[in-house]
Coordinates of C-alpha atoms and ligand atoms in Angstrom, one line a residue:
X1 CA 48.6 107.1 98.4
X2 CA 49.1 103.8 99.5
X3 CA 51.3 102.1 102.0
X4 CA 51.1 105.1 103.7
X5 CA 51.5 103.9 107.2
X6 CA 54.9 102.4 106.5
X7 CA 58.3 103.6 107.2
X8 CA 58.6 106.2 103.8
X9 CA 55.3 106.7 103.1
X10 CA 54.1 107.5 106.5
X11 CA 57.5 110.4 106.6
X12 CA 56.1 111.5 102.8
X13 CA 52.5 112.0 104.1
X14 CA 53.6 114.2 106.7
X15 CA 56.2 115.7 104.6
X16 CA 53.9 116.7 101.8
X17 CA 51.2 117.9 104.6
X18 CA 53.3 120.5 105.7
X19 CA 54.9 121.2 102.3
X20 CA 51.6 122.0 100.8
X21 CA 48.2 123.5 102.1
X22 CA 45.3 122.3 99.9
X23 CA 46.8 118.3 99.6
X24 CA 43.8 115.7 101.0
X25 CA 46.1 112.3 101.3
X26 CA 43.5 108.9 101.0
X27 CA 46.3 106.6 102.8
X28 CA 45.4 103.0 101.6
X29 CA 47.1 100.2 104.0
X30 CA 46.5 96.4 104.7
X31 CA 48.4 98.0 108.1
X32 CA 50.5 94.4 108.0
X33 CA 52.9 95.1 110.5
X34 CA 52.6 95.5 114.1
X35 CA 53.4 99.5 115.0
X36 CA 51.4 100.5 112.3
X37 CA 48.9 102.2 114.0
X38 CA 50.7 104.3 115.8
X39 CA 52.9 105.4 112.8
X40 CA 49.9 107.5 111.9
X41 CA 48.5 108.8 115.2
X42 CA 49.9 112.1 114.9
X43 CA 47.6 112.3 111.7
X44 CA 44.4 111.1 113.2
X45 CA 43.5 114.9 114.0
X46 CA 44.6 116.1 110.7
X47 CA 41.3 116.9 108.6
X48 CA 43.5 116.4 105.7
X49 CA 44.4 112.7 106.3
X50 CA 41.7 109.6 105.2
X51 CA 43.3 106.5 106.6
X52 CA 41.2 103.2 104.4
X53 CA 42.6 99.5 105.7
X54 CA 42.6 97.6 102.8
X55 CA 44.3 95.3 100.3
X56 CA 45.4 96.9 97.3
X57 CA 44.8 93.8 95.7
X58 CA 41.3 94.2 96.3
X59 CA 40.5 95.6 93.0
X60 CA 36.8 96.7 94.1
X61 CA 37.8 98.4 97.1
X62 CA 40.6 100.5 95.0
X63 CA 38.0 101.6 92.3
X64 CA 35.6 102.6 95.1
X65 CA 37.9 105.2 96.9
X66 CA 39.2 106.4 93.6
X67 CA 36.1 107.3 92.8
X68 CA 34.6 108.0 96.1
X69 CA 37.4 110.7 96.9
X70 CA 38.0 111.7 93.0
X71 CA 41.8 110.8 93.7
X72 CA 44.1 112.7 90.5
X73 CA 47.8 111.3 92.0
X74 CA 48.4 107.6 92.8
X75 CA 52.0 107.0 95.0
X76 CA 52.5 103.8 95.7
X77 CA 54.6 103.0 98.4
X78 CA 52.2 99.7 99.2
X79 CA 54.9 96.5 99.0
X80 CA 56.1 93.4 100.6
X81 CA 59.8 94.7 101.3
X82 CA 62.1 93.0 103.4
X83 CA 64.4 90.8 101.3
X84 CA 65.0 88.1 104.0
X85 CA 61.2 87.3 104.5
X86 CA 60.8 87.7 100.5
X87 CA 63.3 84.1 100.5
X88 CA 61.4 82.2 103.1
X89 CA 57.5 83.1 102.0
X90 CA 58.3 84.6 98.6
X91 CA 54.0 84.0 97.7
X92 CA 53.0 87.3 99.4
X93 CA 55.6 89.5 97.7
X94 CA 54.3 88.1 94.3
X95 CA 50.8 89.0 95.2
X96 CA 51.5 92.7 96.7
X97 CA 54.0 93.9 94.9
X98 CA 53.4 92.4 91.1
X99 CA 49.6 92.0 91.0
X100 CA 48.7 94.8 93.9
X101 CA 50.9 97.4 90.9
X102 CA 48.5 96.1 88.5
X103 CA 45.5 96.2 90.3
X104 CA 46.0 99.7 91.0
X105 CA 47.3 100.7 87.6
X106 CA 44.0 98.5 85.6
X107 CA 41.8 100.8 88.2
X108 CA 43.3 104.1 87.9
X109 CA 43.4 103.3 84.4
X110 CA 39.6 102.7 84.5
X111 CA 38.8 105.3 87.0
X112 CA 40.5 108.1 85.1
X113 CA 39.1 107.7 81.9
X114 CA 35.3 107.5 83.2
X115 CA 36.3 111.4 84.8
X116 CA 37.6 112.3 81.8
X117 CA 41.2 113.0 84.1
X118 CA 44.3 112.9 83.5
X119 CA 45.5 111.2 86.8
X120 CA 49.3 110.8 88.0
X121 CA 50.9 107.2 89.3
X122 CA 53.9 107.6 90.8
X123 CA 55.8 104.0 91.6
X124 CA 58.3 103.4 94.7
X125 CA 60.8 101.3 93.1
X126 CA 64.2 100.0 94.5
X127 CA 68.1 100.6 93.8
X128 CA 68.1 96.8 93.9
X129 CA 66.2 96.2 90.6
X130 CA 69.6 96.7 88.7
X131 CA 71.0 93.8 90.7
X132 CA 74.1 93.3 92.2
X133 CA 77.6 95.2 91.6
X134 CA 80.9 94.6 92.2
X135 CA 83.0 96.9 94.7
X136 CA 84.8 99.0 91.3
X137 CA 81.7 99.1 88.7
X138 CA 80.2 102.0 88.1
X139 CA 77.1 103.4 90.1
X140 CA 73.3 102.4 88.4
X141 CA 71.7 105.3 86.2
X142 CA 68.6 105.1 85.0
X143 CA 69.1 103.4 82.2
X144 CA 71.0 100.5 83.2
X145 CA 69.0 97.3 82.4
X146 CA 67.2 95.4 84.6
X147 CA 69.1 92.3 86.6
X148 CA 67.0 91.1 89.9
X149 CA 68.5 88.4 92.1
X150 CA 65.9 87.9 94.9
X151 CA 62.0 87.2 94.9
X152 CA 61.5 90.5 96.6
X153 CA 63.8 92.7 93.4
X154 CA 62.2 90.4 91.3
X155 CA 58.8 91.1 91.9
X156 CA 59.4 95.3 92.4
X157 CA 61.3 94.9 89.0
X158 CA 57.6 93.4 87.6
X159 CA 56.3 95.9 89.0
X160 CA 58.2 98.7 87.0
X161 CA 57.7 96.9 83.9
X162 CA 53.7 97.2 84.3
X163 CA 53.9 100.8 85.7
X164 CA 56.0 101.6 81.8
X165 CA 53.5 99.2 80.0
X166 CA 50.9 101.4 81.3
X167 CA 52.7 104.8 80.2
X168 CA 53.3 103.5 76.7
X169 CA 50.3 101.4 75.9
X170 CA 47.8 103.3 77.6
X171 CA 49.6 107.0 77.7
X172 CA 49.1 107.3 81.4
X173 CA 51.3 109.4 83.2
X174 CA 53.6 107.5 85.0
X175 CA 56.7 108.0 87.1
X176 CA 59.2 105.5 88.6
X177 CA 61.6 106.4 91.1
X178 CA 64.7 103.9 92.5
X179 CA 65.9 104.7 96.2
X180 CA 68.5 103.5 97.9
X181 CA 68.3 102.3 101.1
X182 CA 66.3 104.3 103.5
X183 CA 67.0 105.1 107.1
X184 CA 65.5 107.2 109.6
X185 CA 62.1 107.2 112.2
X186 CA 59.7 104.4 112.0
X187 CA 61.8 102.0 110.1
X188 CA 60.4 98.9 111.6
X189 CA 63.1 96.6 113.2
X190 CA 64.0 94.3 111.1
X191 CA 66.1 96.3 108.6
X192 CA 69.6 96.5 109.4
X193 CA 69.6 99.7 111.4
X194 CA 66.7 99.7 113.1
X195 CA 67.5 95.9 114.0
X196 CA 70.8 97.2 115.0
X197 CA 69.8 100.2 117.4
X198 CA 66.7 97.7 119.3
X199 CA 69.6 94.7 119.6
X200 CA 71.8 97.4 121.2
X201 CA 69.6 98.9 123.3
X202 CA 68.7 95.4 125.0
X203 CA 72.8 94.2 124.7
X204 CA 71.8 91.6 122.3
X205 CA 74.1 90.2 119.5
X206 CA 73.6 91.6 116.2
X207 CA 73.7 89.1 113.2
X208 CA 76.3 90.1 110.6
X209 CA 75.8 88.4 107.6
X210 CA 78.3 86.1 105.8
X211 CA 81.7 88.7 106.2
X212 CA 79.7 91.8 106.2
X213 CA 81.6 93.3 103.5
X214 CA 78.3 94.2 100.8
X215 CA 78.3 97.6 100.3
X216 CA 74.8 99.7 101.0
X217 CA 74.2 102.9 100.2
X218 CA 72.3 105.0 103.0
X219 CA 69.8 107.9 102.0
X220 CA 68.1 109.6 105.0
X221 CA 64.4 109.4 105.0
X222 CA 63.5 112.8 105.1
X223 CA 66.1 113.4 101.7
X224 CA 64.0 110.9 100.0
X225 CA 60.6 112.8 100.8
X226 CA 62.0 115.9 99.3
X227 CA 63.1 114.0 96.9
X228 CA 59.9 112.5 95.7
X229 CA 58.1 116.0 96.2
X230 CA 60.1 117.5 93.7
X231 CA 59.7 114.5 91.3
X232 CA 55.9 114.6 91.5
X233 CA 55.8 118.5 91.3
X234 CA 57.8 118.8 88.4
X235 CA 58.8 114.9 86.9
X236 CA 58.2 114.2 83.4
X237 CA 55.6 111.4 82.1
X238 CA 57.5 108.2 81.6
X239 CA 60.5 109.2 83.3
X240 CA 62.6 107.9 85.9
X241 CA 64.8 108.6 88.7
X242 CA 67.5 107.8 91.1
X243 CA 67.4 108.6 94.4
X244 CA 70.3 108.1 96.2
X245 CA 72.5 109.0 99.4
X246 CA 75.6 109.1 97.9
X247 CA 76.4 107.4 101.4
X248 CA 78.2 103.8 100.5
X249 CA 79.7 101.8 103.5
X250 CA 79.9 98.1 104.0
X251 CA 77.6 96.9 106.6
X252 CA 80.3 96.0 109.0
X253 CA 81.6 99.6 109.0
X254 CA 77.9 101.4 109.8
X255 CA 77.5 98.7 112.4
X256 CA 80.6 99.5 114.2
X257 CA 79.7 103.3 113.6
X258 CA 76.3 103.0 115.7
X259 CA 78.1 100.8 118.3
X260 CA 80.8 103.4 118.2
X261 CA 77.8 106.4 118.6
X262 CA 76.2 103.7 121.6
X263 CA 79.8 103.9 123.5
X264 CA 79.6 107.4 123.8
X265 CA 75.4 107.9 124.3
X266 CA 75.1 104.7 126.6
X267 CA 78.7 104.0 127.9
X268 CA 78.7 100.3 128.9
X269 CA 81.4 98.2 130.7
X270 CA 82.3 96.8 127.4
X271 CA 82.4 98.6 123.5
X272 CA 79.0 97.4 122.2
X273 CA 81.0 96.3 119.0
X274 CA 82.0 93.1 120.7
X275 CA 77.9 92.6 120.7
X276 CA 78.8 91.6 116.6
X277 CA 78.0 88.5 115.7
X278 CA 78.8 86.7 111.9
X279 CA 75.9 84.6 110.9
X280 CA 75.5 82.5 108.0
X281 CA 75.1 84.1 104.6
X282 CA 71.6 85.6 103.3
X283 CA 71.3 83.1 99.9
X284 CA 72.0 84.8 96.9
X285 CA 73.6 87.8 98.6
X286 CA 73.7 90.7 96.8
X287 CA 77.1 92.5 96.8
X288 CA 76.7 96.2 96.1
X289 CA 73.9 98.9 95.2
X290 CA 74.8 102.4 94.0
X291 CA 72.9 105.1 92.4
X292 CA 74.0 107.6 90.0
X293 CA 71.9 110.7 91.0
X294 CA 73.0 113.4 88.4
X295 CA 69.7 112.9 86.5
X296 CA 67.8 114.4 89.7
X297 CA 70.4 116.3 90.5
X298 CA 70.5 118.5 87.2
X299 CA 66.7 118.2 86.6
X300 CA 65.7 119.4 90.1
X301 CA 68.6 120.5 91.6
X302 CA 68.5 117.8 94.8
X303 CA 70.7 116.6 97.0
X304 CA 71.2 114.8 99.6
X305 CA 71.4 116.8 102.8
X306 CA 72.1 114.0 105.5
X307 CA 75.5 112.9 105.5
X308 CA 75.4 109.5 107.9
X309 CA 76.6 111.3 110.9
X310 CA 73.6 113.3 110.6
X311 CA 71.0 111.0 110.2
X312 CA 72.1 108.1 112.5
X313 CA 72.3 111.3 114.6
X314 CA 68.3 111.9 114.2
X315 CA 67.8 107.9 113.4
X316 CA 69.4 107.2 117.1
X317 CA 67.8 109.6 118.7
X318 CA 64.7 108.6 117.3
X319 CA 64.1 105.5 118.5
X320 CA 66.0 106.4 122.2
X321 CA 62.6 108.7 122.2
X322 CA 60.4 106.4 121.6
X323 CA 61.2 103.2 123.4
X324 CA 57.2 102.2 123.9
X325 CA 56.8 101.8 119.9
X326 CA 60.2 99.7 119.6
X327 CA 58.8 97.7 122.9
X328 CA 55.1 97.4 121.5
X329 CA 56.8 95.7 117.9
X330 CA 59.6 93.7 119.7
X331 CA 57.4 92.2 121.7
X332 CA 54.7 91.2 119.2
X333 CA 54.0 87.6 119.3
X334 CA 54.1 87.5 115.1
X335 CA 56.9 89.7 115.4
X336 CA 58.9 87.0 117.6
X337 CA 57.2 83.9 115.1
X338 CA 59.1 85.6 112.4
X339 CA 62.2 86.1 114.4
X340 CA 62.3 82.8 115.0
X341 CA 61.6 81.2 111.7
X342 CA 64.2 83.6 109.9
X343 CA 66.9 81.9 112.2
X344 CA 65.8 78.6 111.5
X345 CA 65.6 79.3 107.7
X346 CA 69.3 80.6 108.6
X347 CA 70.1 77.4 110.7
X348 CA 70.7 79.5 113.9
X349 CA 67.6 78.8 115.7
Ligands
NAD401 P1 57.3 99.3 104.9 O1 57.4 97.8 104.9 O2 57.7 100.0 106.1 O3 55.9 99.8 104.5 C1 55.1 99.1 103.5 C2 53.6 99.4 103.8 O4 52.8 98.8 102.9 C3 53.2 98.9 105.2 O5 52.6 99.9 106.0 C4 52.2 97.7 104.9 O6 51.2 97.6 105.8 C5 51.7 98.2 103.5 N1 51.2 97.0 102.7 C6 51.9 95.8 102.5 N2 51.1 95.0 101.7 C7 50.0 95.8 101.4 C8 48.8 95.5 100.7 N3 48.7 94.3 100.0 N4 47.9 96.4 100.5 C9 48.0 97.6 101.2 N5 49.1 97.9 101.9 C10 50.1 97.0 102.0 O7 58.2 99.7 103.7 P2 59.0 101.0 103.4 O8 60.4 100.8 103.8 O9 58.3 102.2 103.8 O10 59.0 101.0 101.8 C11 58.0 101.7 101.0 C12 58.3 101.5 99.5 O11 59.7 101.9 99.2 C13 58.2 100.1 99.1 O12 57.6 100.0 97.8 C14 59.6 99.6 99.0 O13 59.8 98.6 98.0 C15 60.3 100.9 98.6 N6 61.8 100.9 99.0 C16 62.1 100.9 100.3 C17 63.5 101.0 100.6 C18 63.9 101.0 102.1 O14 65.1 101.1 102.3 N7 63.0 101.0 103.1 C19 64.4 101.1 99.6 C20 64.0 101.1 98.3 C21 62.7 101.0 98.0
TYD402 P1 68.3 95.2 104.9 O1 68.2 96.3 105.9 O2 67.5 94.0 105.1 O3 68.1 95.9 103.5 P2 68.3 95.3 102.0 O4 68.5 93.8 102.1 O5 67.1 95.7 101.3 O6 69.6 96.0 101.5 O7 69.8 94.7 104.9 C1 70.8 95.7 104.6 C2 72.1 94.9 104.5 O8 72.4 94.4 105.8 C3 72.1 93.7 103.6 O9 73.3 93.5 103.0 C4 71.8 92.5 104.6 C5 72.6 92.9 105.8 N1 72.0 92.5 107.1 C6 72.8 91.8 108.0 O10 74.0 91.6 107.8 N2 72.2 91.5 109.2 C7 70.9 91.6 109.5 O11 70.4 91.2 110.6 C8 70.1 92.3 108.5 C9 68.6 92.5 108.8 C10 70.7 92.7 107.3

C-alpha cells in the first residue's frame, strides 16, 4: 500500500486489518505532511503493519520492498491532493501523482513477472477527472470521458490512463476506483471540513470561495473503506468504479450546517455562521462533481451508510477528541508557510 499514512489510506489500513486476519500491509509514505506520524501510532504495535518512508518515485526503493516482502496487491493511495496547492506549485503533483503511478506500475510490472505472480494494482482515482458539471447534468458513470480542469485532476487523470495502458498492453490486473469527496478522522486541515471545524474551534473566519454555490458531493471515510474492500475482494480486471456519497450540497450550505452543529456543541455569544467569510475565487473553479454509483451498487451491493448528519456527527467529534493532533499540524511552521502563500496567491495576505 502506499500513501498509507494519509487521511484514506491510513482509515483503509485499519479497516482492512480488522476486516481480515492473515493481511500483512507494507505502508509506503514520503510521510509529507506534518501529523503524519501520528496517523499511524495506533499501528506501531500491530505485527501486521510495516511502515517504509520513502518516495514512490524512487524506483529502486519500490522494486526492493516488492521483492523484499513478496507484495501480490498494490493500492495506491500515494498523491499530491489538494487542488489549491496543485495551482500554486503544480511541479510536485506532476512528479507524485503521474510519474510516482508509473514508477510503481513499470516495477510491479517487473517484480511480478520475475515471481512468476499475478499481482493486483488497485489505483485511487478522483470524481474530479470527469471535470466540471453543471447544477442539472447528469451524475458521472464510469464511462463518461475524461475532462480535467486543474493541474491536480490533470495529473490523477494521467495517472488512470497509465494504470489502463498497463491492464491492456501488459494484461496486468488493474483496477481504478473514482471517490468523491472524502470526510471523516484525520483529514488534514486544509480541506474544506477539516479547515472548517479547526477555524471554528479557534473563532477564526472561514474563507468561502467566490459565492460558494459549487456543489460537492460528501462520502464518509469509513463508506469508502468498505467500499474499496469489496472492490478489491471481488472487482474485475480492468474495471472501474464510482464511489460516491450520494451526499450533494453546495459548500455554503455544509458550512452553515457545521456552524449550525458548533451553535449547539459550543454555544457562543454569537452563531458561528457570521465567522463566514467570501474570498476571492479558486481559478478555474470547478462547479459540480457527482457520481453515479449503480455500477457498485448492483455489482457488490454497497451503499453508502453515512448520511451527512451522521458523519459530521463522527467527523466533529473526531477532531473535538483530538485537539493535540489539530494543534501539533496548525501550528507547524510549513503548515503556517503554506497558509500564508495560499492567501497571497489569493491576494488576501
Ligand atoms: P492525503 O494527502 O491525506 O494523503 C496522501 C498521502 O500520500 C500522504 O500521507 C503523503 O505523505 C503521501 N505521499 C505524497 N507524496 C508521496 C510520494 N511521492 N511518495 C510516497 N508517499 C507520498 O490524501 P487522501 O485524502 O488520503 O487521498 C488519498 C488518495 O485518494 C489520493 O490518491 C487522492 O487523489 C484520492 N482522493 C481523495 C479524495 C478526498 O476527498 N480526500 C477524493 C478523491 C480522491
Ligand atoms: P477541498 O476540500 O479543497 O476539495 P476539492 O477542491 O478537492 O473539492 O474543497 C472543497 C470545496 O470547498 C471546493 O469547491 C473549494 C471550496 N473551498 C472553500 O470554499 N474554502 C476553502 O477554504 C477551501 C479549502 C475549499
Amino acid at each position: 500500500m502506499t500513501g498509507g499514512v494519509g487521511f484514506i489510506g491510513s482509515n483503509f489500513i485499519n479497516y482492512l486489518l480488522e476486516k481480515e486476519s492473515r493481511v500483512h500491509v507494507v505502508n509506503l509514505d514520503l510521510l509529507i505532511y506534518p501529523g503524519g506520524v501520528q496517523n499511524i501510532a495506533s499501528l506501531n504495535r500491530q505485527p501486521r503493519h510495516t511502515f517504509a518512508q520513502g518516495d514512490i518515485c524512487d524506483s529502486a526503493l519500490v522494486g526492493e520492498l516488492l521483492k523484499k516482502y513478496a507484495v501480490d496487491t498494490i493500492v495506491n493511495f500515494a498523491a499530491e491532493t489538494h487542488v489549491d496547492r496543485s495551482i500554486v506549485e503544480p511541479d510536485q503533483f506532476i512528479k507524485t501523482n503521474v510519474h510516482g503511478t508509473f514508477t510503481l506500475l513499470e516495477e510491479a510490472r517487473k517484480y511480478w513477472a520475475l515471481a512468476g505472480m499475478r499481482g493486483r494494482f488497485h489505483q485511487i482515482s478522483t470524481d474530479e477527472v470527469f471535470g466540471s458539471l453543471n447544477p442539472e447534468e447528469a451524475a458521472c458513470t464510469e464511462r463518461t470521458p475524461y475532462h480535467p480542469r486543474s493541474p491536480y485532476s490533470a495529473s490523477k487523470a494521467s495517472a488512470d490512463l497509465l494504470a489502463q495502458a498497463y491492464f491492456h498492453t501488459y494484461q496486468m490486473a488493474i483496477t481504478l476506483s473514482h471517490c468523491s469527496n472524502n470526510y471523516g478522522p484525520r483529514q488534514f486541515p486544509e480541506k474544506l471540513i477539516p479547515l472548517t471545524i479547526a477555524n471554528l474551534l479557534q473563532a477564526q473566519e472561514i474563507p468561502i470561495y467566490g459565492d460558494g454555490l459549487q456543489i460537492r458531493d460528501w462520502l464518509y471515510v469509513e463508506d469508502h473503506c468498505e467500499a474499496l474492500y469489496l472492490i478489491l475482494r471481488d472487482g474485475q480486471a480492468g474495471e472501474s468504479y464510482n464511489i460516491g456519497g450520494e451526499n450533494q450540497m453546495t459548500n455554503l450550505e455544509l458550512v452553515e450546517r457545521i456552524c449550525a452543529r458548533f451553535d449547539q456543541l459550543r454555544p457562543a455569544l454569537k452563531p458561528y455562521r457570521q465567522l463566514i467569510k467570501r474570498v476571492s475565487d479558486r481559478p478555474g473553479h470547478d462547479r459540480r462533481y457527482a457520481l453515479a454509483i449503480a455500477k457498485v451498487r448492483q455489482i457488490f451491493q454497497w451503499t453508502p451508510k453515512h448520511g451527512l448528519e451522521s458523519g459530521l456527527d463522527k467527523t466533529i467529534q473526531w477532531y473535538l477528541d483530538h485537539l493535540d493532533w489539530l494543534d501539533s499540524i496548525l501550528t507547524d511552521a510549513a503548515y503556517l508557510q503554506w497558509v500564508k502563500q495560499n492567501y497571497e496567491f489569493r491576494g488576501q495576505g
